[in-house]
Short mmCIF file of C-alpha atoms and ligand atoms in Angstrom, two decimals:
data_model
loop_
_atom_site.label_atom_id
_atom_site.label_comp_id
_atom_site.label_asym_id
_atom_site.label_seq_id
_atom_site.Cartn_x
_atom_site.Cartn_y
_atom_site.Cartn_z
CA MET H 1201 13.77 19.04 5.72
CA ARG H 1202 14.25 15.54 4.27
CA VAL H 1203 10.79 14.01 4.18
CA ALA H 1204 9.84 10.46 3.14
CA VAL H 1205 6.36 9.72 1.82
CA ILE H 1206 5.33 6.05 1.97
CA GLY H 1207 3.01 5.12 -0.90
CA ALA H 1208 2.55 6.54 -4.41
CA GLY H 1209 -1.21 6.47 -4.75
CA VAL H 1210 -3.02 9.74 -5.41
CA VAL H 1211 -2.69 10.67 -1.72
CA GLY H 1212 1.07 10.08 -1.46
CA VAL H 1213 1.91 11.75 -4.78
CA SER H 1214 -0.22 14.81 -3.93
CA THR H 1215 1.48 15.04 -0.52
CA ALA H 1216 4.92 14.86 -2.18
CA TYR H 1217 3.88 17.62 -4.62
CA PHE H 1218 2.86 20.03 -1.84
CA LEU H 1219 5.90 19.16 0.29
CA ALA H 1220 8.17 20.01 -2.67
CA ARG H 1221 6.28 23.28 -3.17
CA ASN H 1222 7.04 24.08 0.48
CA GLY H 1223 10.75 23.61 -0.26
CA HIS H 1224 11.39 20.16 1.26
CA GLN H 1225 13.64 17.43 -0.10
CA VAL H 1226 11.17 14.62 -0.73
CA SER H 1227 11.54 10.88 -1.36
CA VAL H 1228 8.51 8.77 -2.26
CA ILE H 1229 8.83 5.10 -1.32
CA GLU H 1230 6.65 2.80 -3.45
CA GLN H 1231 6.60 -0.99 -3.52
CA HIS H 1232 5.33 -1.18 -7.12
CA GLY H 1233 7.01 0.03 -10.31
CA ASN H 1234 4.81 3.09 -10.88
CA VAL H 1235 2.26 5.37 -9.23
CA CYS H 1236 -1.44 4.39 -8.85
CA GLU H 1237 -1.08 0.64 -8.90
CA GLU H 1238 -3.58 0.02 -6.08
CA ALA H 1239 -6.82 1.74 -4.96
CA SER H 1240 -6.17 4.87 -7.06
CA LEU H 1241 -6.11 2.94 -10.35
CA GLY H 1242 -9.56 1.87 -11.54
CA HIS H 1243 -11.95 3.94 -9.47
CA ALA H 1244 -14.97 5.95 -10.56
CA GLY H 1245 -13.08 9.23 -10.76
CA LEU H 1246 -15.72 11.41 -9.10
CA LEU H 1247 -14.46 14.73 -7.82
CA GLY H 1248 -15.93 17.58 -5.81
CA ALA H 1249 -17.51 18.54 -2.52
CA ALA H 1250 -21.27 18.46 -3.10
CA HIS H 1251 -21.77 14.70 -3.50
CA LEU H 1252 -19.65 13.71 -0.49
CA MET H 1253 -21.89 11.90 2.00
CA PRO H 1254 -20.88 9.73 4.94
CA LEU H 1255 -21.92 6.11 4.65
CA ALA H 1256 -23.11 6.42 8.24
CA ALA H 1257 -26.53 8.03 7.87
CA PRO H 1258 -30.02 7.56 9.31
CA GLY H 1259 -31.73 4.59 7.71
CA MET H 1260 -28.46 3.05 6.51
CA PRO H 1261 -28.28 0.31 9.19
CA ALA H 1262 -31.86 -0.76 8.31
CA GLN H 1263 -31.07 -0.62 4.58
CA ILE H 1264 -27.95 -2.74 5.05
CA LEU H 1265 -29.77 -5.21 7.31
CA SER H 1266 -32.61 -5.58 4.80
CA HIS H 1267 -30.01 -6.63 2.19
CA TRP H 1268 -27.99 -8.79 4.62
CA PHE H 1269 -28.82 -12.12 3.00
CA LYS H 1270 -29.33 -10.83 -0.54
CA SER H 1271 -26.66 -11.42 -3.12
CA ASP H 1272 -27.01 -7.99 -4.78
CA SER H 1273 -26.51 -5.83 -1.69
CA PRO H 1274 -24.77 -2.53 -2.56
CA VAL H 1275 -23.16 -2.30 0.89
CA LYS H 1276 -22.06 -5.32 2.89
CA LEU H 1277 -20.56 -5.04 6.35
CA GLN H 1278 -19.34 -8.50 7.33
CA PRO H 1279 -17.45 -8.40 10.61
CA GLY H 1280 -17.24 -12.21 10.79
CA PHE H 1281 -15.27 -13.34 13.85
CA ASN H 1282 -13.07 -10.26 13.85
CA VAL H 1283 -13.41 -8.31 17.13
CA GLN H 1284 -11.87 -5.12 15.67
CA ARG H 1285 -14.51 -5.09 12.91
CA TRP H 1286 -17.34 -5.53 15.41
CA ARG H 1287 -15.94 -2.55 17.35
CA TRP H 1288 -15.78 -0.55 14.13
CA LEU H 1289 -19.38 -1.50 13.36
CA ARG H 1290 -20.53 -0.32 16.80
CA SER H 1291 -18.78 3.04 16.30
CA TRP H 1292 -20.23 3.29 12.79
CA MET H 1293 -23.78 2.72 14.13
CA HIS H 1294 -23.16 5.57 16.59
CA GLU H 1295 -22.41 7.87 13.62
CA CYS H 1296 -25.75 7.08 11.94
CA SER H 1297 -27.89 9.75 13.67
CA VAL H 1298 -28.95 12.87 11.73
CA GLU H 1299 -26.81 15.05 14.01
CA ARG H 1300 -23.65 12.96 13.48
CA MET H 1301 -24.30 12.67 9.74
CA LEU H 1302 -24.45 16.47 9.45
CA VAL H 1303 -21.27 16.94 11.52
CA ASN H 1304 -19.43 14.38 9.37
CA LYS H 1305 -20.80 15.69 6.06
CA GLU H 1306 -19.59 19.20 7.01
CA LYS H 1307 -16.06 17.92 7.70
CA MET H 1308 -15.93 15.99 4.42
CA GLN H 1309 -17.37 18.93 2.51
CA ARG H 1310 -14.80 21.32 4.04
CA LEU H 1311 -11.98 19.08 2.89
CA GLY H 1312 -13.60 18.40 -0.50
CA LYS H 1313 -14.10 22.11 -1.17
CA LEU H 1314 -10.45 22.85 -0.42
CA GLY H 1315 -9.50 19.92 -2.67
CA GLN H 1316 -11.65 21.28 -5.48
CA GLN H 1317 -10.03 24.74 -5.26
CA LEU H 1318 -6.55 23.21 -5.24
CA LEU H 1319 -7.40 20.93 -8.16
CA ASN H 1320 -8.59 23.91 -10.21
CA ASP H 1321 -5.42 25.88 -9.32
CA ILE H 1322 -3.07 22.98 -10.15
CA THR H 1323 -4.94 22.16 -13.37
CA GLN H 1324 -4.58 25.76 -14.57
CA LEU H 1325 -1.03 26.25 -13.32
CA HIS H 1326 0.33 23.12 -15.04
CA SER H 1327 -2.23 22.88 -17.92
CA LEU H 1328 -3.26 19.37 -16.86
CA ASP H 1329 -5.52 17.24 -19.01
CA PHE H 1330 -6.94 14.17 -17.33
CA GLN H 1331 -10.21 13.60 -19.23
CA GLN H 1332 -12.19 15.98 -16.99
CA ARG H 1333 -15.98 16.33 -17.37
CA ASP H 1334 -18.15 18.71 -15.35
CA GLY H 1335 -21.54 18.03 -13.76
CA LEU H 1336 -22.87 15.24 -11.58
CA LEU H 1337 -26.44 13.95 -11.41
CA GLN H 1338 -27.50 11.88 -8.38
CA LEU H 1339 -30.63 9.83 -9.08
CA PHE H 1340 -33.14 8.61 -6.50
CA ARG H 1341 -35.40 5.63 -7.05
CA ASN H 1342 -37.75 6.42 -4.13
CA ASP H 1343 -38.74 9.19 -1.68
CA LYS H 1344 -37.10 7.45 1.28
CA GLU H 1345 -33.66 7.77 -0.32
CA LEU H 1346 -34.18 11.42 -1.22
CA ASN H 1347 -35.44 12.18 2.30
CA ARG H 1348 -32.26 10.65 3.72
CA VAL H 1349 -30.07 13.28 2.03
CA THR H 1350 -32.48 16.23 2.32
CA PRO H 1351 -31.18 17.41 5.75
CA ALA H 1352 -27.71 17.82 4.20
CA LEU H 1353 -28.87 20.14 1.40
CA ALA H 1354 -29.03 23.23 3.64
CA MET H 1355 -25.35 22.66 4.30
CA LEU H 1356 -24.57 23.02 0.60
CA THR H 1357 -26.36 26.38 0.54
CA GLN H 1358 -24.47 27.51 3.65
CA ALA H 1359 -21.17 26.57 2.00
CA ASP H 1360 -22.15 28.36 -1.24
CA ILE H 1361 -22.12 25.11 -3.23
CA PRO H 1362 -24.70 25.23 -6.04
CA PHE H 1363 -27.19 22.40 -6.63
CA ARG H 1364 -30.61 21.91 -8.22
CA GLN H 1365 -33.36 19.51 -7.26
CA LEU H 1366 -34.93 18.02 -10.41
CA ASP H 1367 -37.96 15.91 -11.18
CA GLN H 1368 -37.76 12.90 -13.47
CA ALA H 1369 -38.51 14.84 -16.68
CA GLU H 1370 -35.86 17.47 -15.87
CA CYS H 1371 -33.30 14.70 -15.28
CA HIS H 1372 -34.07 13.26 -18.73
CA LEU H 1373 -33.67 16.71 -20.29
CA LEU H 1374 -30.31 17.22 -18.64
CA GLU H 1375 -29.07 13.70 -19.43
CA PRO H 1376 -30.88 12.60 -22.63
CA ALA H 1377 -29.14 9.20 -22.76
CA LEU H 1378 -30.79 8.02 -19.50
CA ASN H 1379 -32.93 4.94 -20.04
CA LYS H 1380 -36.61 6.05 -20.31
CA HIS H 1381 -37.79 2.69 -18.91
CA THR H 1382 -35.95 2.69 -15.58
CA PRO H 1383 -38.25 4.11 -12.90
CA PHE H 1384 -36.97 6.80 -10.53
CA ILE H 1385 -38.45 9.86 -8.83
CA GLY H 1386 -35.88 12.58 -9.59
CA GLY H 1387 -32.41 13.75 -8.81
CA LEU H 1388 -29.97 16.31 -7.50
CA TYR H 1389 -27.73 18.11 -9.97
CA PHE H 1390 -24.33 19.33 -8.78
CA PRO H 1391 -22.85 21.51 -11.57
CA GLN H 1392 -19.48 22.04 -9.85
CA ASP H 1393 -18.77 18.39 -9.14
CA SER H 1394 -16.84 16.64 -11.86
CA GLN H 1395 -14.91 13.53 -12.81
CA GLY H 1396 -11.66 12.55 -14.42
CA ASN H 1397 -9.06 9.84 -14.78
CA CYS H 1398 -7.22 9.66 -11.46
CA ALA H 1399 -4.29 7.57 -12.71
CA LEU H 1400 -3.71 10.03 -15.57
CA PHE H 1401 -3.86 12.96 -13.14
CA THR H 1402 -1.46 11.33 -10.67
CA LYS H 1403 1.06 10.47 -13.39
CA GLN H 1404 1.09 14.11 -14.48
CA VAL H 1405 1.54 15.32 -10.89
CA LYS H 1406 4.35 12.78 -10.48
CA ALA H 1407 6.14 14.25 -13.54
CA ILE H 1408 5.79 17.79 -12.12
CA ALA H 1409 7.07 16.58 -8.74
CA GLN H 1410 10.07 14.93 -10.41
CA GLN H 1411 10.89 18.23 -12.11
CA ALA H 1412 10.89 19.73 -8.60
CA ASP H 1413 13.49 17.10 -7.59
CA VAL H 1414 11.15 14.72 -5.77
CA ASP H 1415 12.82 11.30 -5.78
CA PHE H 1416 10.61 8.27 -6.49
CA ALA H 1417 12.08 5.02 -5.13
CA PHE H 1418 10.03 2.36 -6.96
CA PHE H 1419 10.11 -1.36 -6.17
CA THR H 1420 11.02 -0.33 -2.63
CA ARG H 1421 9.00 -1.54 0.31
CA CYS H 1422 9.01 0.16 3.68
CA GLU H 1423 9.04 -2.48 6.40
CA ARG H 1424 9.55 -0.46 9.58
CA ILE H 1425 9.33 3.09 10.85
CA ASP H 1426 11.41 3.94 13.94
CA SER H 1427 11.38 7.36 15.57
CA THR H 1428 14.83 8.53 16.71
CA PRO H 1429 15.87 11.63 18.68
CA HIS H 1430 16.78 13.27 15.35
CA GLY H 1431 13.94 12.12 13.10
CA VAL H 1432 12.95 8.74 11.73
CA THR H 1433 14.73 5.67 10.42
CA LEU H 1434 12.99 3.66 7.73
CA GLN H 1435 13.78 0.03 7.05
CA LEU H 1436 13.47 -0.37 3.28
CA LYS H 1437 13.60 -3.51 1.19
CA GLN H 1438 14.54 -3.42 -2.50
CA ASP H 1439 14.70 -6.85 -4.11
CA GLU H 1440 16.47 -8.83 -1.38
CA LEU H 1441 18.49 -5.86 -0.17
CA VAL H 1442 17.52 -4.36 3.19
CA LYS H 1443 18.75 -0.87 4.04
CA HIS H 1444 18.09 1.77 6.68
CA GLN H 1445 17.57 5.39 5.71
CA GLN H 1446 17.29 8.49 7.90
CA PHE H 1447 14.74 11.25 7.35
CA ASP H 1448 13.64 14.28 9.34
CA ALA H 1449 9.99 13.27 8.99
CA VAL H 1450 7.81 10.64 7.35
CA VAL H 1451 4.27 10.69 5.94
CA LEU H 1452 2.40 7.39 6.04
CA SER H 1453 0.12 7.29 2.99
CA ALA H 1454 0.23 3.60 2.15
CA GLY H 1455 -3.52 3.18 1.62
CA GLU H 1456 -4.88 -0.06 3.06
CA ASN H 1457 -1.31 -1.15 3.89
CA SER H 1458 -0.99 1.69 6.39
CA ILE H 1459 -2.65 -0.49 9.06
CA PRO H 1460 0.40 -2.69 9.87
CA PHE H 1461 2.33 0.46 10.84
CA PHE H 1462 -0.33 1.90 13.17
CA LYS H 1463 0.61 0.03 16.33
CA SER H 1464 4.35 0.65 16.08
CA VAL H 1465 4.02 4.40 15.39
CA GLY H 1466 1.32 4.84 18.06
CA ILE H 1467 -1.95 5.26 16.14
CA HIS H 1468 -5.00 3.78 17.82
CA CYS H 1469 -8.19 4.04 15.82
CA ARG H 1470 -11.09 2.00 14.51
CA VAL H 1471 -10.63 1.46 10.82
CA VAL H 1472 -11.72 -1.23 8.35
CA PRO H 1473 -10.49 -2.16 4.88
CA VAL H 1474 -13.34 -1.79 2.38
CA ARG H 1475 -13.30 -3.48 -1.00
CA THR H 1476 -15.03 -1.68 -3.89
CA TYR H 1477 -15.52 -2.80 -7.48
CA SER H 1478 -15.64 -1.40 -11.00
CA ASN H 1479 -16.41 -2.55 -14.54
CA THR H 1480 -14.97 -0.59 -17.47
CA ALA H 1481 -16.26 -1.20 -21.01
CA ASN H 1482 -15.61 0.40 -24.39
CA ILE H 1483 -18.43 2.67 -25.50
CA LYS H 1484 -20.18 1.30 -28.57
CA ASN H 1485 -22.75 4.13 -29.03
CA MET H 1486 -21.57 7.61 -28.06
CA GLU H 1487 -25.09 9.11 -28.30
CA ASP H 1488 -26.39 6.51 -25.81
CA SER H 1489 -23.69 7.10 -23.22
CA PRO H 1490 -23.71 9.60 -20.34
CA ARG H 1491 -22.59 13.22 -20.75
CA LEU H 1492 -22.66 13.76 -16.98
CA SER H 1493 -21.42 11.63 -14.10
CA ILE H 1494 -24.25 9.65 -12.57
CA ILE H 1495 -24.80 8.31 -9.06
CA ASP H 1496 -27.58 5.77 -8.52
CA ASP H 1497 -28.26 6.44 -4.85
CA HIS H 1498 -30.24 3.24 -4.30
CA ALA H 1499 -27.47 1.06 -5.66
CA GLN H 1500 -24.66 3.30 -4.31
CA VAL H 1501 -23.12 3.05 -7.77
CA ALA H 1502 -21.37 5.68 -9.90
CA ILE H 1503 -21.40 5.67 -13.72
CA THR H 1504 -18.73 7.78 -15.39
CA ARG H 1505 -17.21 8.39 -18.82
CA MET H 1506 -13.49 7.83 -19.22
CA ASP H 1507 -12.94 9.23 -22.70
CA LYS H 1508 -14.22 6.40 -24.96
CA ARG H 1509 -14.97 4.05 -22.08
CA ILE H 1510 -17.77 3.85 -19.54
CA ARG H 1511 -17.07 2.87 -15.94
CA VAL H 1512 -19.60 1.52 -13.45
CA ALA H 1513 -18.26 1.47 -9.89
CA GLY H 1514 -19.62 0.65 -6.46
CA THR H 1515 -20.53 -2.09 -3.97
CA LEU H 1516 -18.78 -1.63 -0.66
CA LEU H 1517 -17.67 -4.76 1.08
CA ALA H 1518 -16.18 -4.35 4.55
CA GLY H 1519 -14.77 -7.66 5.71
CA SER H 1520 -13.19 -10.54 3.90
CA ALA H 1521 -14.33 -10.96 0.28
CA ARG H 1522 -14.67 -14.41 -1.20
CA HIS H 1523 -14.45 -15.13 -4.90
CA ALA H 1524 -18.25 -15.63 -5.16
CA GLU H 1525 -18.83 -12.18 -3.66
CA ASP H 1526 -16.50 -10.58 -6.20
CA GLU H 1527 -18.46 -12.19 -9.02
CA ARG H 1528 -21.78 -11.03 -7.52
CA ALA H 1529 -20.48 -7.48 -7.22
CA TRP H 1530 -19.47 -7.32 -10.90
CA THR H 1531 -22.76 -8.89 -12.00
CA PHE H 1532 -24.58 -6.23 -9.96
CA LEU H 1533 -22.52 -3.41 -11.56
CA ARG H 1534 -23.25 -4.71 -15.08
CA LYS H 1535 -26.96 -4.75 -14.20
CA ILE H 1536 -26.87 -1.14 -12.95
CA GLY H 1537 -24.99 -0.01 -16.08
CA THR H 1538 -27.65 -1.71 -18.20
CA ASP H 1539 -30.46 -0.18 -16.09
CA TRP H 1540 -29.38 3.37 -16.92
CA PHE H 1541 -27.45 3.21 -20.21
CA PRO H 1542 -28.40 -0.10 -21.87
CA ASP H 1543 -27.05 0.71 -25.34
CA ALA H 1544 -23.90 2.56 -24.33
CA ALA H 1545 -21.69 -0.51 -24.07
CA ASN H 1546 -21.58 -4.24 -23.87
CA TYR H 1547 -20.79 -4.43 -20.16
CA HIS H 1548 -20.08 -8.17 -20.35
CA THR H 1549 -16.98 -7.50 -22.41
CA GLY H 1550 -15.73 -4.86 -19.96
CA SER H 1551 -12.82 -5.40 -17.59
CA ASN H 1552 -13.50 -6.08 -13.95
CA TRP H 1553 -11.42 -4.50 -11.19
CA SER H 1554 -11.51 -4.08 -7.44
CA GLY H 1555 -9.56 -1.94 -5.00
CA THR H 1556 -9.36 -1.66 -1.23
CA HIS H 1557 -9.36 1.50 0.81
CA LEU H 1558 -9.64 2.27 4.51
CA MET H 1559 -12.71 3.69 6.21
CA LEU H 1560 -13.16 5.23 9.65
CA PRO H 1561 -16.63 5.06 11.22
CA ASP H 1562 -17.27 8.76 10.48
CA ASN H 1563 -15.89 8.57 6.88
CA THR H 1564 -13.36 11.37 7.45
CA PRO H 1565 -9.68 10.68 6.74
CA LEU H 1566 -6.90 10.12 9.22
CA ILE H 1567 -4.60 13.13 8.88
CA GLY H 1568 -2.05 14.93 11.03
CA GLN H 1569 0.89 14.33 13.30
CA VAL H 1570 1.21 11.34 15.62
CA GLY H 1571 1.75 12.90 19.06
CA ASN H 1572 4.92 14.98 18.88
CA LYS H 1573 6.83 12.43 16.78
CA PRO H 1574 8.13 13.35 13.30
CA VAL H 1575 5.55 10.88 11.97
CA PHE H 1576 2.59 12.19 9.97
CA VAL H 1577 -0.30 10.28 8.50
CA ASN H 1578 -2.53 10.88 5.49
CA CYS H 1579 -4.81 7.95 4.77
CA ALA H 1580 -8.34 6.48 5.08
CA GLN H 1581 -10.04 8.83 2.62
CA ALA H 1582 -12.39 5.88 1.97
CA GLU H 1583 -14.55 6.00 -1.15
CA TYR H 1584 -13.80 9.72 -1.63
CA GLY H 1585 -10.02 9.38 -1.77
CA TRP H 1586 -9.41 11.56 -4.80
CA SER H 1587 -11.92 14.26 -3.82
CA MET H 1588 -10.30 14.65 -0.42
CA SER H 1589 -6.68 13.90 -1.39
CA LEU H 1590 -5.47 17.35 -2.43
CA GLY H 1591 -6.98 19.04 0.62
CA SER H 1592 -5.52 16.50 3.03
CA ALA H 1593 -2.15 16.51 1.20
CA LYS H 1594 -1.78 20.30 1.43
CA ILE H 1595 -2.81 20.29 5.10
CA VAL H 1596 -0.21 17.63 5.99
CA ALA H 1597 2.50 19.41 3.96
CA ASP H 1598 1.65 22.69 5.73
CA LEU H 1599 1.70 21.06 9.17
CA ILE H 1600 5.18 19.62 8.45
CA SER H 1601 6.32 23.06 7.28
CA GLY H 1602 4.96 24.84 10.36
CA LYS H 1603 2.45 26.75 8.22
CA ALA H 1604 -1.17 27.43 9.14
CA PRO H 1605 -3.49 25.15 7.15
CA ASP H 1606 -5.91 26.74 4.65
CA ILE H 1607 -9.01 25.55 6.51
CA SER H 1608 -10.04 24.93 10.09
CA LEU H 1609 -8.95 21.46 11.23
CA ASP H 1610 -11.78 21.24 13.74
CA GLY H 1611 -12.73 17.56 13.99
CA LEU H 1612 -10.30 16.60 11.25
CA THR H 1613 -6.93 16.02 12.85
CA LEU H 1614 -5.66 12.73 14.11
CA VAL H 1615 -6.44 11.87 17.70
CA ALA H 1616 -3.65 9.45 18.59
C1 FAD T 3117 -14.12 0.94 -7.18
C2 FAD T 3117 -13.71 2.20 -6.46
C3 FAD T 3117 -14.33 3.39 -6.81
C4 FAD T 3117 -13.93 4.58 -6.18
N1 FAD T 3117 -14.44 5.76 -6.61
C5 FAD T 3117 -13.94 6.92 -6.14
C6 FAD T 3117 -14.38 8.16 -6.67
O1 FAD T 3117 -15.20 8.21 -7.58
N2 FAD T 3117 -13.86 9.31 -6.17
C7 FAD T 3117 -12.94 9.29 -5.18
O2 FAD T 3117 -12.53 10.37 -4.74
N3 FAD T 3117 -12.48 8.12 -4.66
C8 FAD T 3117 -12.96 6.95 -5.11
N4 FAD T 3117 -12.52 5.76 -4.60
C9 FAD T 3117 -11.59 5.78 -3.45
C10 FAD T 3117 -10.16 6.01 -3.90
O3 FAD T 3117 -9.83 5.10 -4.90
C11 FAD T 3117 -9.21 5.83 -2.72
O4 FAD T 3117 -9.68 6.46 -1.56
C12 FAD T 3117 -7.85 6.43 -3.06
O5 FAD T 3117 -7.41 5.96 -4.30
C13 FAD T 3117 -6.86 6.08 -1.99
O6 FAD T 3117 -5.61 6.56 -2.42
P1 FAD T 3117 -4.32 6.23 -1.60
O7 FAD T 3117 -3.21 6.94 -2.25
O8 FAD T 3117 -4.56 6.48 -0.15
O9 FAD T 3117 -4.17 4.65 -1.69
P2 FAD T 3117 -3.57 3.72 -2.84
O10 FAD T 3117 -3.94 4.20 -4.18
O11 FAD T 3117 -3.92 2.33 -2.46
O12 FAD T 3117 -2.02 3.95 -2.70
C14 FAD T 3117 -1.25 3.41 -1.64
C15 FAD T 3117 0.13 3.09 -2.22
O13 FAD T 3117 1.00 2.72 -1.16
C16 FAD T 3117 1.83 1.68 -1.62
N5 FAD T 3117 2.32 0.94 -0.45
C17 FAD T 3117 1.56 0.30 0.46
N6 FAD T 3117 2.34 -0.22 1.42
C18 FAD T 3117 3.62 0.10 1.11
C19 FAD T 3117 4.87 -0.14 1.74
N7 FAD T 3117 4.98 -0.81 2.91
N8 FAD T 3117 6.00 0.32 1.14
C20 FAD T 3117 5.92 1.01 -0.04
N9 FAD T 3117 4.75 1.27 -0.66
C21 FAD T 3117 3.61 0.83 -0.09
C22 FAD T 3117 0.90 0.85 -2.50
O14 FAD T 3117 1.63 0.05 -3.40
C23 FAD T 3117 0.10 1.93 -3.18
O15 FAD T 3117 0.69 2.35 -4.39
C24 FAD T 3117 -12.92 4.56 -5.17
C25 FAD T 3117 -12.33 3.35 -4.82
C26 FAD T 3117 -12.68 2.19 -5.46
C27 FAD T 3117 -11.95 0.93 -5.10
#
């Protein structure tokens, strides 16, 4: 089949890779001049299944409300006057019970575990090197935060995902560079979770896909998707030239820009764009910088090593961001970096970045076929886009190919 993939972020490129492996003739349509120019570029790079947790969890609405008027809130949901965002917020609140959190965590974990297996296979098969580091330590500043995630730990055991609960001293032993003066109560260690450089990974997968004859049409913007009796017609714009191209099927994986296509292809769902931030600084003292990936649960911030650089990423802002909020987010990230690894880098000289991804109320991605049209969707992986991308990409490629997916799709497929 001739299949078009719209968007060359990590999700689109991974989808193209698996489609090519299934024997399809694939064209990737990308508005920019290379892969990973949007949300997949400067993110924290965390990978794995164990740390995946829905934002909707018991205690989260109260935590967000308590920060509502504070400038350093790690999560801000600002619906403003937008009715769609208020509807999303209502659905999100519904997902905040223990029962819903466990259901949603299980779905994310199922997808993350498949993604982890596929990542290991692909890494070995193609000898990929994308600055991988194993081991993730999630730190808790108080009992309330630890208690919030405790119900989900049994689920890790059930899924055979190893973890260890550590006290403060054990955390310091495992990660000796952690600041001795920042108070916290302990942590969870996930040895199989890891991190890497997503842009580096995606560029390598792109090169492999090109060897398998995947065509990348850069500087090409898809403006319309029309279903026809024989497939789909895409309206594409390259410079000022508009052309129409026929395909047997299309996969919509345009990240936050997927939303404008939803209505015309027939997707009805509650989704919000969420802006997230990162600061990346050169490491000045290797011995004072992290060996493991770190999550500060209280701040909802990740600290990772990208070769000789350290990246601090977090702060979720659903709604419209103003310049002042961007500045506050980066100030907050620099503070969290300094809290945990004060001598690793001069965070003030680091580069600031932000990206936008889509989030459904339950935090699971939007994947599958739209009705019985030759239109497939693979987007809204939210803040776990890389961890879930390979799993969702292989599932969508298998659905297009009429193959049974590797995992149960219970609760995961698109309800159009
Ligand atoms: C600060 C931050 C930290 C994060 N940390 C992590 C993490 O640690 N681990 C993790 O797994 N995830 C993380 N994420 C989430 C992750 O970055 C995203 O979920 C993921 O990158 C989404 O990938 P994507 O391919 O769907 O979207 P994108 O990377 O945004 O790609 C979409 C592509 O589609 C193209 N496009 C859009 N519209 C059109 C059109 N009409 N025509 C042609 N092309 C189009 C865009 O140019 C873009 O290249 C983080 C995100 C941020 C912002």
